[in-house]
Amino acid sequence: MTLAPRTLFEKIWEDHVVVEEPDSPAVLYIDLHLIHEVTSPQAFEGLRRRGLRVRRPQQTVATIDHSIPTTPPEVPIADPQAARQIQQIVENCREFGIPLHGIGSPTRGIVHVIGPELGLTQPGMTIVCGDSHTSTHGAFGALAFGIGTSEVEHVLATQCLLQRKPRTCQIYVDGYLRQGVTAKDLILGLIAQIGSGGGTGYVFEYAGPAIRALSMEERMTVCNMSIEAGARAGMIAPDDTTFEYLAGRPYAPKGEAWDAAVKQWRTLPSDPDARFDHTITLDATRLEPMITYGTNPAMAIPISGVVPDPASVSDLGERQAVEKALRYMDLRPGQRLLGHPIDVVFIGSCTNGRLSDLRQAARLLKGRRVKEGVRVLVVPGSQSVKRAAEAEGLHRIFLEAGAEWRESGCSMCIAMNGDQLQPGQYAVSTSNRNFEGRQGPGGRTFLASPLTAAAAAVSGVITDPRTLLE
Amino acid sequence: MQPFTPITSRVVALPIDNIDTDQIIPARFLKTISKEGLGQHLFADWRYNPDGSPKPDFPLNQPWAREAHILLVGDNFGCGSSREHAPWALIDFGFRAVISTSFADIFRNNALKNGLLPVVVDTDTHRRLFDLVGANPSITLTLDLASQSLILPDGQQVHFPIDAFNKRCLLEGIDQLGYLLKQEPLIQAYEAAHPARVNTRITEV
Ligand code: SF4
């Protein structure tokens, strides 16, 4: 008997179904559960109310990233609510026996940065977190997706989730990225093409030569923003790039167990004639650096382009959304973004806060000065990223250029920790969401790559980074 | 969870596509460790001026809005962040159902787990509903989950989809964690056959 050809997603899904009763969703087993301070307190409260334990604390791991200040750790937390929330996760982890990479820990960081860098994230796993950017971990060929707090409670209590099988969509990216065009531009280009609901109900599998050529960190950038197209998850088949990244990481298998794991991981890629419910193609060679003009990540244009005219949008709801966005951003139809003044540059987040992102920004900032009047925050994605960057002197490049070099965390990506825009300010941000008020009430966000962000930092206006790369 | 009973109610309309959960409840209100009292922050940045005074023309600030149980919104409602605070805030404000052409996956899951009914209608019905509410803001709609019907003021019935499992859970007020806990023997069997892939407790980091 020959097995029907299966996709990467189908292999992982089938391997994790505990039971699927008729007329009910599947009970899906979860290999790794990541938690953070914002979306977990009510789940632990639920466990206490019902007198339940955490079923698998040894498959659960916690960190503190969203509401933590990025000031030095010895500075006390000024916001009493944030301090209370952080205290709560410390107590919850102690009470339920969950390992916590907490304040003062050298391994603390944004949940989607530390999972991979510790080697916790591995191919073939099911991974969940009360956080939509859990899709990041799909870069390793894992099935990883965000869940709500009720579901966090479900997983804490049972290590399982009720899930309906999503459909599959292959995103085939042909060609190669040109100089100055990054993984961030690739994913913004895709989202602009299909819209912020274009992936709803689907799990994406990214494939094609442009994807194969990406490093692990670049793959994470791509998978991270799958959710901005509404996709349930984004995945990339594991290959030698994946295994090289994982080898020797603290929680990755060792010795014989490593060899056995790699052997099993090599069976995961989609079979050659596996069928997807849908396929979308993209030509990487034609991509330019991308930047958003509006208030969702799909409102993105090539950096040399012009702001679209809502009058040319046929769908009524869509037209109103663009009109509302342009009012909020105070931009005019037909306007060029190149040359638009900015106030703040934020380099960081689970999308672009890893070492290679900081290297890119540093490459452009080296020997240059931040434009007077512009505030530049560089926030490493984790304490490990911070140490690695300092070991190669990147922090000195940032500081000498006039940027701020902070402790790790989500920071101005979500503006819960005091790092935020003032009303009306414009920021170029390497994060993933330009929603109204996301970086502070009244703040206006242009999403872009670390290169484009650094270019804006030195010129004080939106700038094509390719004009500054030698 | 309370069993879901039929609703007849006025409708608050927000004709905007892609309303993200950062708008439904901005992140600065997520520093809470409880689910309670989030209704006051629902759509905070659209609803209040920077000085905290309500914006009189925002639909949620109409005096009767607190009594409305149905929210009518544009496509792809609830996209973005996975925060369950979004349905908690909607429910705390008084909503029991949201009508749209489509919902973001995580929002939809979160809503159903809290007894908030996401009602998907086709684009024609959707436009018609906005027209009706626009022409006469005091009309009422009826939602009957058992028959999966949305009943318009002229008596016309529109069928809406929902999967059998969630329908049963809502109608009977069944809590889904209870269902999962009952699978314990099967979960044990699964774990016996599949050794854990990782141990987060090793400490040689
Ligand atoms: S960096 Fe931003 S998107 Fe990523 S987990 Fe933190 S808040 Fe969420």
XYZ file of C-alpha atoms and ligand atoms in Angstrom:
683
model
C 0.000 0.000 0.000
C 1.350 3.423 -0.873
C 0.377 6.377 1.247
C -1.354 9.260 -0.446
C 1.067 12.180 -0.841
C 0.775 14.587 2.074
C 1.777 18.151 2.818
C 4.068 19.147 5.674
C 1.005 20.429 7.521
C -0.942 17.190 7.038
C 1.925 15.080 8.332
C 2.169 17.103 11.529
C -1.591 17.348 11.965
C -2.167 13.610 11.585
C 0.670 12.876 13.949
C -0.995 14.933 16.701
C -4.672 14.033 16.526
C -5.568 12.309 19.803
C -9.158 11.689 18.767
C -11.714 13.154 16.399
C -15.304 12.288 17.225
C -18.002 12.756 14.599
C -19.472 16.278 14.568
C -16.702 17.487 16.852
C -13.382 19.201 16.247
C -10.186 17.171 16.564
C -8.431 16.926 19.917
C -4.925 18.001 18.952
C -1.921 17.234 21.162
C 0.415 20.171 21.846
C 4.161 19.517 22.152
C 5.208 22.930 23.405
C 3.219 25.669 25.132
C 4.763 29.125 25.438
C 3.279 31.665 27.825
C 3.759 35.339 28.649
C 2.411 37.714 31.247
C -0.410 39.386 29.302
C -2.575 36.532 28.054
C -2.067 33.988 30.846
C -3.285 35.348 34.223
C -6.980 34.644 33.616
C -6.102 31.101 32.456
C -4.268 30.297 35.696
C -7.158 31.839 37.603
C -9.476 29.438 35.771
C -7.306 26.458 36.777
C -7.434 27.531 40.420
C -11.191 27.959 40.325
C -11.602 24.412 39.047
C -8.883 22.925 41.217
C -6.829 21.775 38.199
C -3.068 21.293 37.838
C -0.871 22.097 34.856
C -0.739 18.732 33.123
C 2.720 19.084 31.528
C 4.788 21.864 33.106
C 7.830 20.256 31.462
C 6.295 21.045 28.033
C 5.455 24.592 29.057
C 7.763 27.581 29.268
C 7.179 31.182 30.299
C 8.810 34.545 29.759
C 8.099 38.210 30.423
C 8.164 40.429 27.368
C 5.113 42.622 26.721
C 4.751 44.926 29.684
C 8.374 44.952 30.833
C 10.276 48.255 30.587
C 13.381 48.298 28.385
C 15.256 50.414 30.895
C 18.091 48.732 32.851
C 16.783 45.917 35.128
C 17.801 47.720 38.327
C 15.311 50.536 37.566
C 12.039 49.638 39.339
C 8.907 49.187 37.206
C 7.091 52.512 37.354
C 3.654 51.299 36.218
C 1.936 49.550 39.172
C -0.391 47.585 36.864
C 2.524 46.244 34.801
C 4.399 45.404 37.996
C 1.336 43.545 39.311
C 0.952 41.573 36.081
C 4.631 40.632 36.086
C 4.428 39.608 39.744
C 1.436 37.434 38.834
C 3.276 35.362 36.220
C 6.152 34.841 38.661
C 3.685 33.518 41.258
C 1.783 31.418 38.713
C 4.957 29.775 37.411
C 6.155 29.048 40.938
C 2.799 27.591 42.029
C 2.384 25.403 38.930
C 6.036 24.421 38.439
C 6.547 26.107 35.062
C 10.079 27.196 34.087
C 10.196 30.984 33.770
C 12.810 32.990 31.883
C 12.047 36.010 34.024
C 13.482 39.350 34.989
C 17.231 39.134 35.453
C 17.448 35.850 33.544
C 20.082 35.858 30.773
C 17.631 33.922 28.576
C 14.629 36.262 28.923
C 13.244 37.853 25.761
C 10.310 38.068 23.394
C 8.591 34.693 23.485
C 8.975 34.148 19.722
C 12.650 35.029 19.832
C 13.673 32.846 22.757
C 11.790 29.681 21.686
C 13.938 29.291 18.562
C 17.211 30.556 20.029
C 16.993 28.116 22.954
C 16.280 25.247 20.573
C 12.853 24.666 22.133
C 11.221 25.199 18.747
C 11.810 22.120 16.608
C 10.546 20.688 13.314
C 7.413 18.555 13.411
C 6.140 19.995 16.688
C 2.800 21.524 17.506
C 3.447 24.801 19.308
C 0.929 27.259 20.717
C 1.016 30.493 22.667
C -1.571 33.052 23.674
C -0.144 35.317 21.042
C -0.947 35.654 17.364
C 2.683 35.822 16.228
C 3.246 32.237 17.326
C 3.230 31.661 13.564
C 6.935 32.648 13.760
C 7.894 29.140 14.917
C 6.526 27.655 11.684
C 9.839 28.693 10.111
C 11.242 25.438 11.540
C 8.596 23.239 9.951
C 6.478 23.215 13.100
C 2.713 23.755 13.224
C 2.563 26.845 15.410
C -0.349 29.176 15.972
C -1.797 31.745 18.339
C -4.643 30.964 20.719
C -6.870 32.879 23.123
C -6.740 32.781 26.898
C -9.533 30.179 27.230
C -7.458 27.933 24.997
C -4.355 28.677 27.069
C -6.319 27.274 29.996
C -7.299 24.230 27.918
C -3.683 23.491 27.053
C -2.455 24.073 30.592
C -5.052 21.625 31.876
C -4.991 18.948 29.161
C -1.987 19.636 26.876
C -4.610 19.522 24.098
C -6.714 21.864 22.005
C -9.967 21.493 20.123
C -9.182 22.309 16.519
C -10.926 22.155 13.202
C -8.585 21.184 10.402
C -7.631 24.318 8.436
C -7.149 24.334 4.685
C -3.697 24.523 3.140
C -2.264 27.176 0.857
C 1.122 27.017 -0.771
C 2.874 30.353 -1.165
C 5.368 29.743 -3.941
C 8.031 32.449 -4.088
C 10.029 32.275 -7.275
C 13.245 34.088 -8.133
C 15.534 35.746 -5.604
C 15.545 38.899 -3.486
C 17.674 41.676 -4.921
C 20.211 43.757 -3.020
C 18.527 45.915 -0.362
C 15.289 43.911 -0.510
C 14.707 41.765 2.578
C 12.484 39.038 4.012
C 10.348 41.805 5.542
C 9.737 43.263 2.103
C 8.822 39.816 0.807
C 6.141 39.259 3.429
C 4.787 42.827 3.171
C 4.614 42.317 -0.600
C 2.599 39.136 -0.123
C 0.187 40.687 2.375
C -0.339 43.720 0.114
C -1.194 41.309 -2.697
C -3.739 39.147 -0.832
C -5.113 41.499 1.839
C -5.306 41.289 5.610
C -8.025 38.615 5.454
C -6.584 36.834 2.406
C -5.289 33.891 4.413
C -8.248 33.380 6.764
C -8.934 29.686 7.339
C -5.625 28.599 5.783
C -2.256 27.385 6.918
C 0.427 28.770 4.606
C 3.384 26.744 3.459
C 6.071 28.967 1.954
C 8.121 27.290 -0.766
C 10.224 28.056 -3.797
C 13.799 29.145 -4.451
C 13.476 32.540 -2.748
C 12.347 30.851 0.492
C 15.028 28.130 0.361
C 17.673 30.839 0.069
C 16.568 32.560 3.292
C 18.434 32.147 6.576
C 16.497 30.866 9.608
C 16.128 34.381 10.985
C 14.745 35.614 7.661
C 12.362 32.661 7.513
C 11.112 33.624 10.961
C 10.406 37.160 9.727
C 8.289 35.732 6.913
C 6.360 33.216 9.038
C 5.885 35.792 11.812
C 3.685 37.992 9.644
C 1.532 35.168 8.200
C -1.093 36.197 10.737
C -1.206 39.690 9.215
C -2.778 38.061 6.173
C -5.166 36.250 8.514
C -3.483 32.842 8.065
C -3.789 30.391 10.939
C -0.107 29.538 10.657
C 2.841 29.838 8.282
C 5.313 27.000 7.744
C 8.541 26.299 5.906
C 9.790 22.750 5.360
C 12.904 21.997 7.429
C 16.190 21.560 5.553
C 19.921 21.763 6.241
C 19.589 25.473 7.054
C 17.148 24.498 9.824
C 19.320 21.696 11.202
C 22.467 23.831 11.172
C 20.648 26.514 13.131
C 19.376 24.055 15.730
C 22.486 21.949 16.244
C 23.956 22.497 19.698
C 21.177 24.786 20.975
C 20.448 24.232 24.687
C 17.130 22.369 24.355
C 17.787 20.675 21.004
C 18.376 16.908 21.099
C 21.993 15.789 21.571
C 24.123 12.866 20.417
C 22.185 9.860 19.167
C 18.901 11.578 19.880
C 19.972 14.380 17.528
C 20.749 11.940 14.708
C 17.417 10.212 15.182
C 15.602 13.556 15.245
C 17.232 14.787 12.032
C 16.333 11.510 10.344
C 12.709 11.981 11.332
C 12.703 15.701 10.420
C 13.893 14.845 6.920
C 10.622 12.989 6.356
C 8.542 16.097 7.074
C 8.690 18.151 3.838
C 5.586 17.988 1.664
C 5.643 15.045 -0.727
C 6.383 16.113 -4.326
C 2.829 15.635 -5.559
C 1.025 16.637 -2.379
C -2.031 18.770 -3.065
C -2.779 22.143 -1.522
C -6.259 23.592 -1.362
C -4.923 26.764 -2.874
C -1.674 28.150 -4.330
C -0.433 31.722 -4.554
C 2.701 32.704 -6.449
C 4.978 35.643 -5.963
C 8.082 36.705 -7.885
C 10.773 37.818 -5.428
C 12.920 39.288 -8.182
C 10.311 41.969 -8.848
C 10.025 43.090 -5.232
C 11.249 46.460 -4.039
C 11.663 47.586 -0.440
C 8.086 47.864 0.868
C 6.513 50.346 3.261
C 2.998 50.680 4.663
C 1.003 53.886 4.258
C -2.148 52.914 6.146
C -3.505 51.287 9.271
C -3.255 47.610 8.480
C -0.244 45.716 7.153
C -1.923 45.046 3.803
C -1.898 48.780 3.075
C 1.660 48.564 1.788
C 3.372 49.898 -1.351
C 6.827 49.723 -2.926
C 8.875 52.497 -1.359
C 9.027 54.503 -4.584
C 5.259 54.236 -5.039
C 2.440 56.638 -4.265
C -0.395 56.497 -1.735
C -3.439 55.004 -3.496
C -6.601 56.947 -4.177
C -9.582 55.537 -2.241
C -11.791 56.563 -5.176
C -10.091 53.833 -7.220
C -11.043 51.121 -4.686
C -14.197 49.361 -5.881
C -15.260 47.602 -2.671
C -17.201 49.970 -0.391
C -15.929 48.710 2.954
C -12.388 48.644 1.620
C -12.718 52.172 0.247
C -13.950 53.476 3.590
C -11.093 51.691 5.339
C -8.535 53.393 3.051
C -10.222 56.801 3.506
C -10.205 56.364 7.268
C -6.576 55.241 7.186
C -5.453 58.243 5.124
C -7.255 60.603 7.521
C -5.578 58.933 10.473
C -2.160 59.008 8.814
C -2.762 62.532 7.414
C -1.674 61.456 3.932
C -3.119 62.433 0.536
C -3.977 60.157 -2.385
C -1.199 60.211 -4.965
C 1.364 61.425 -2.449
C 4.882 59.966 -2.537
C 6.124 58.551 0.747
C 9.783 59.088 -0.145
C 10.864 62.267 1.596
C 8.047 62.176 4.170
C 9.409 63.419 7.526
C 9.420 61.074 10.511
C 9.897 61.550 14.253
C 10.802 58.140 15.613
C 12.464 54.961 14.366
C 11.848 51.673 16.170
C 14.128 48.728 15.420
C 13.084 45.569 17.219
C 10.106 43.180 17.818
C 9.568 39.478 17.147
C 9.532 40.304 13.421
C 12.894 42.063 13.172
C 14.598 42.046 16.573
C 17.116 39.258 15.983
C 20.872 39.545 15.496
C 20.813 39.620 11.684
C 18.231 42.435 11.785
C 20.423 44.480 14.087
C 23.421 43.787 11.843
C 21.509 45.132 8.850
C 20.540 48.298 10.670
C 24.099 48.710 11.966
C 25.527 48.241 8.490
C 23.626 51.320 7.395
C 24.165 53.366 10.560
C 27.877 52.711 10.786
C 29.813 55.960 10.497
C 26.608 57.969 10.108
C 24.574 60.081 12.517
C 20.889 59.906 13.337
C 19.196 63.025 11.925
C 18.739 65.721 14.530
C 15.297 65.648 16.115
C 14.691 61.968 15.336
C 14.459 59.488 18.213
C 15.806 56.030 17.406
C 15.164 53.076 19.701
C 17.036 49.844 19.102
C 15.507 47.089 21.211
C 17.008 43.603 20.905
C 14.524 40.733 20.784
C 16.085 38.940 23.726
C 18.862 39.254 26.265
C 20.839 36.697 24.234
C 20.485 38.833 21.113
C 21.598 41.822 23.190
C 24.734 40.030 24.401
C 25.581 38.733 20.926
C 25.155 42.204 19.429
C 27.360 43.720 22.115
C 29.992 41.039 21.582
C 30.389 42.198 17.994
C 30.211 45.887 18.880
C 26.851 46.679 17.266
C 25.691 48.591 20.324
C 28.627 50.976 19.893
C 27.608 51.675 16.302
C 24.070 52.471 17.454
C 25.147 54.611 20.385
C 27.740 56.510 18.348
C 25.122 57.217 15.710
C 22.869 58.695 18.414
C 20.382 55.845 18.825
C 19.144 54.396 22.150
C 20.283 50.845 22.982
C 17.772 49.190 25.311
C 17.059 46.020 27.234
C 15.023 43.391 25.355
C 11.238 43.169 25.113
C 8.251 43.996 22.919
C 8.655 47.682 23.678
C 7.221 50.065 21.099
C 5.795 47.250 18.998
C 2.802 47.260 21.349
C 3.537 50.280 23.571
C 2.442 48.617 26.812
C 5.658 49.324 28.689
C 5.974 53.095 28.443
C 7.926 53.111 25.129
C 5.428 54.866 22.889
C 4.746 57.500 20.246
C 3.189 60.842 21.098
C -0.101 61.690 19.335
C 0.538 62.707 15.733
C 4.120 61.451 15.606
C 5.298 59.407 12.638
C 7.450 56.329 13.139
C 9.215 53.964 10.799
C 8.983 50.675 12.641
C 10.365 47.210 11.968
C 7.462 45.651 13.891
C 4.416 43.978 12.371
C 1.352 46.129 13.066
C 0.476 49.642 11.985
C -3.019 49.593 13.493
C -4.355 52.912 14.785
C -2.753 53.661 18.138
C -0.705 50.449 18.158
C 2.500 52.318 19.041
C 0.725 54.824 21.280
C -2.619 56.661 21.010
C -2.592 58.919 17.955
C 0.797 57.584 16.811
C 1.311 56.850 13.102
C 3.310 53.866 11.948
C 5.091 53.098 8.701
C 6.114 49.426 8.745
C 9.334 48.581 6.939
C 12.535 46.527 7.053
C 15.471 47.246 9.370
C 17.388 48.662 6.372
C 14.577 51.069 5.502
C 14.180 52.009 9.168
C 17.885 52.757 9.495
C 17.831 54.797 6.281
C 14.990 56.898 7.700
C 16.929 57.331 10.930
C 19.883 58.973 9.206
C 17.944 61.109 6.762
C 14.959 62.012 8.960
C 12.619 61.251 6.071
C 11.447 58.075 4.368
C 14.353 56.984 2.202
C 15.077 54.106 -0.165
C 17.832 52.249 1.728
C 19.455 51.220 -1.558
C 20.585 54.817 -2.071
C 22.679 54.525 1.100
C 24.126 51.054 0.515
C 27.455 51.132 -1.261
C -21.371 29.594 30.449
C -25.063 30.555 30.113
C -27.088 28.689 27.464
C -27.559 30.895 24.393
C -31.188 32.025 24.119
C -32.766 33.898 21.166
C -32.039 37.632 20.953
C -34.272 40.428 19.715
C -32.432 43.682 19.884
C -31.482 46.970 18.318
C -28.225 47.046 16.384
C -25.067 49.103 16.704
C -23.498 49.488 13.258
C -19.816 50.114 12.513
C -19.452 49.957 8.716
C -15.682 49.523 8.699
C -13.691 46.594 7.274
C -10.776 44.881 9.028
C -11.517 46.159 12.526
C -8.570 44.793 14.491
C -8.559 43.748 18.129
C -6.239 46.683 18.954
C -9.233 48.926 18.133
C -11.718 46.720 19.997
C -9.546 47.083 23.078
C -6.220 48.939 22.968
C -3.169 47.205 24.452
C -2.776 49.592 27.383
C -5.904 48.028 28.920
C -4.404 44.538 28.826
C -2.353 45.039 31.955
C -5.219 43.558 33.926
C -5.173 40.124 35.500
C -8.972 39.810 35.449
C -11.685 39.520 32.782
C -14.037 41.964 34.463
C -14.947 45.530 33.648
C -13.423 45.677 30.171
C -16.619 47.073 28.576
C -15.686 50.587 29.645
C -12.584 50.341 27.421
C -14.376 48.845 24.403
C -13.267 50.803 21.276
C -11.657 53.271 23.683
C -9.685 55.235 21.088
C -12.696 55.625 18.788
C -15.116 56.261 21.602
C -13.377 58.834 23.797
C -11.501 62.076 23.195
C -7.942 62.248 24.533
C -9.330 64.040 27.632
C -11.573 61.041 28.325
C -14.873 62.677 27.310
C -17.094 60.549 25.043
C -17.246 61.446 21.340
C -20.961 62.165 20.845
C -21.111 60.920 17.240
C -19.521 57.514 17.888
C -22.267 54.838 17.655
C -21.389 53.208 20.986
C -22.062 56.499 22.749
C -25.722 56.668 21.775
C -27.764 56.479 24.958
C -29.466 53.189 23.960
C -26.271 51.423 22.823
C -25.801 49.750 26.199
C -29.095 47.932 25.691
C -28.161 46.697 22.206
C -26.991 43.086 22.031
C -26.091 42.976 18.331
C -23.067 44.606 16.699
C -22.985 44.913 12.899
C -19.498 45.369 11.404
C -17.482 45.272 8.154
C -15.515 42.343 6.686
C -12.745 40.468 8.523
C -13.737 41.585 11.995
C -11.320 40.902 14.854
C -8.109 40.578 12.864
C -4.716 41.049 14.477
C -3.859 40.265 18.058
C -5.169 37.081 19.711
C -6.290 38.968 22.844
C -9.403 37.373 24.316
C -9.931 40.722 26.020
C -11.717 41.682 22.768
C -14.718 39.352 23.257
C -14.587 39.929 27.017
C -14.964 43.680 26.397
C -17.759 43.206 23.845
C -19.679 40.944 26.217
C -19.102 43.174 29.225
C -20.518 46.082 27.221
C -23.664 44.053 26.525
C -23.157 42.446 23.120
C -24.154 38.816 22.563
C -23.696 38.586 18.800
C -21.623 40.185 16.041
C -22.721 40.147 12.399
C -20.207 40.358 9.545
C -19.294 38.730 6.247
C -16.181 37.204 7.821
C -14.267 36.933 11.081
C -10.598 36.450 11.819
C -9.952 32.861 12.980
C -8.656 33.522 16.481
C -11.321 36.117 17.261
C -14.009 33.692 16.124
C -12.651 30.946 18.399
C -12.366 33.310 21.337
C -15.884 34.643 20.836
C -17.440 31.170 20.731
C -15.639 30.125 23.920
C -17.286 33.017 25.723
C -20.815 32.692 24.395
C -20.528 35.576 21.913
C -22.102 34.467 18.631
C -20.264 35.341 15.386
C -22.904 35.483 12.641
C -21.638 35.259 9.051
C -23.948 36.598 6.343
C -23.513 36.950 2.576
C -22.508 40.324 1.112
C -26.037 41.146 -0.126
C -27.609 40.584 3.281
C -24.724 42.451 4.857
C -25.291 45.526 2.678
C -29.023 45.311 3.246
C -28.548 45.270 7.019
C -26.395 48.402 6.891
C -29.022 50.082 4.662
C -31.839 49.135 7.033
C -30.034 50.354 10.134
C -28.885 53.472 8.279
C -32.449 54.310 7.248
C -33.956 53.554 10.640
C -31.551 53.120 13.548
C -34.299 51.871 15.843
C -35.095 48.658 13.923
C -34.638 45.381 15.743
C -33.236 42.079 14.503
C -33.854 38.629 15.932
C -31.209 35.919 16.122
C -32.321 32.369 16.794
C -29.400 29.983 17.136
C -31.463 26.784 17.303
C -32.860 27.388 13.815
C -29.693 29.279 12.753
C -31.808 32.153 11.525
C -31.466 35.893 11.451
C -34.903 37.493 11.230
C -35.192 40.899 9.571
C -37.836 43.499 10.501
C -40.021 42.487 7.516
C -40.019 38.894 8.717
C -37.524 37.641 6.144
C -35.324 34.869 7.543
C -31.675 34.503 6.633
C -29.917 31.245 7.464
C -26.439 31.528 8.992
C -23.817 28.775 9.324
C -22.317 27.370 12.515
C -20.675 24.005 13.100
C -22.598 21.397 15.088
C -20.148 21.280 17.979
C -20.108 24.989 18.731
C -23.846 25.195 18.246
C -24.409 22.481 20.821
C -21.950 24.056 23.252
C -23.636 27.455 22.958
C -27.213 26.191 23.167
C -26.518 23.970 26.165
C -23.989 26.285 27.794
C -21.392 23.477 27.631
C -17.902 24.387 28.595
C -15.343 23.062 26.110
C -12.695 22.409 28.747
C -15.085 19.871 30.288
C -15.170 18.057 26.941
C -11.366 17.976 26.782
C -10.996 16.771 30.365
C -13.224 13.803 29.546
C -10.673 12.687 26.929
C -8.109 12.012 29.661
C -7.705 8.254 28.984
C -7.070 8.929 25.289
C -4.624 11.721 26.081
C -2.750 9.343 28.380
C -2.647 6.724 25.666
C -1.331 9.286 23.189
C 1.410 10.332 25.590
C 2.375 6.731 26.228
C 2.843 6.190 22.490
C 4.558 9.533 21.783
C 7.449 10.488 24.051
C 7.666 14.225 24.754
C 9.712 16.027 22.121
C 11.187 18.539 24.523
C 11.756 19.070 28.232
C 11.549 22.731 29.177
C 12.832 21.966 32.661
C 16.402 20.973 31.818
C 18.572 23.684 33.272
C 21.988 23.411 31.624
C 21.313 26.625 29.726
S 7.101 42.002 19.669
Fe 5.098 42.825 19.242
S 4.077 41.340 17.945
Fe 5.870 40.347 18.859
S 5.076 39.289 20.669
Fe 5.766 41.327 21.322
S 3.970 42.637 21.148
Fe 3.514 40.776 20.018
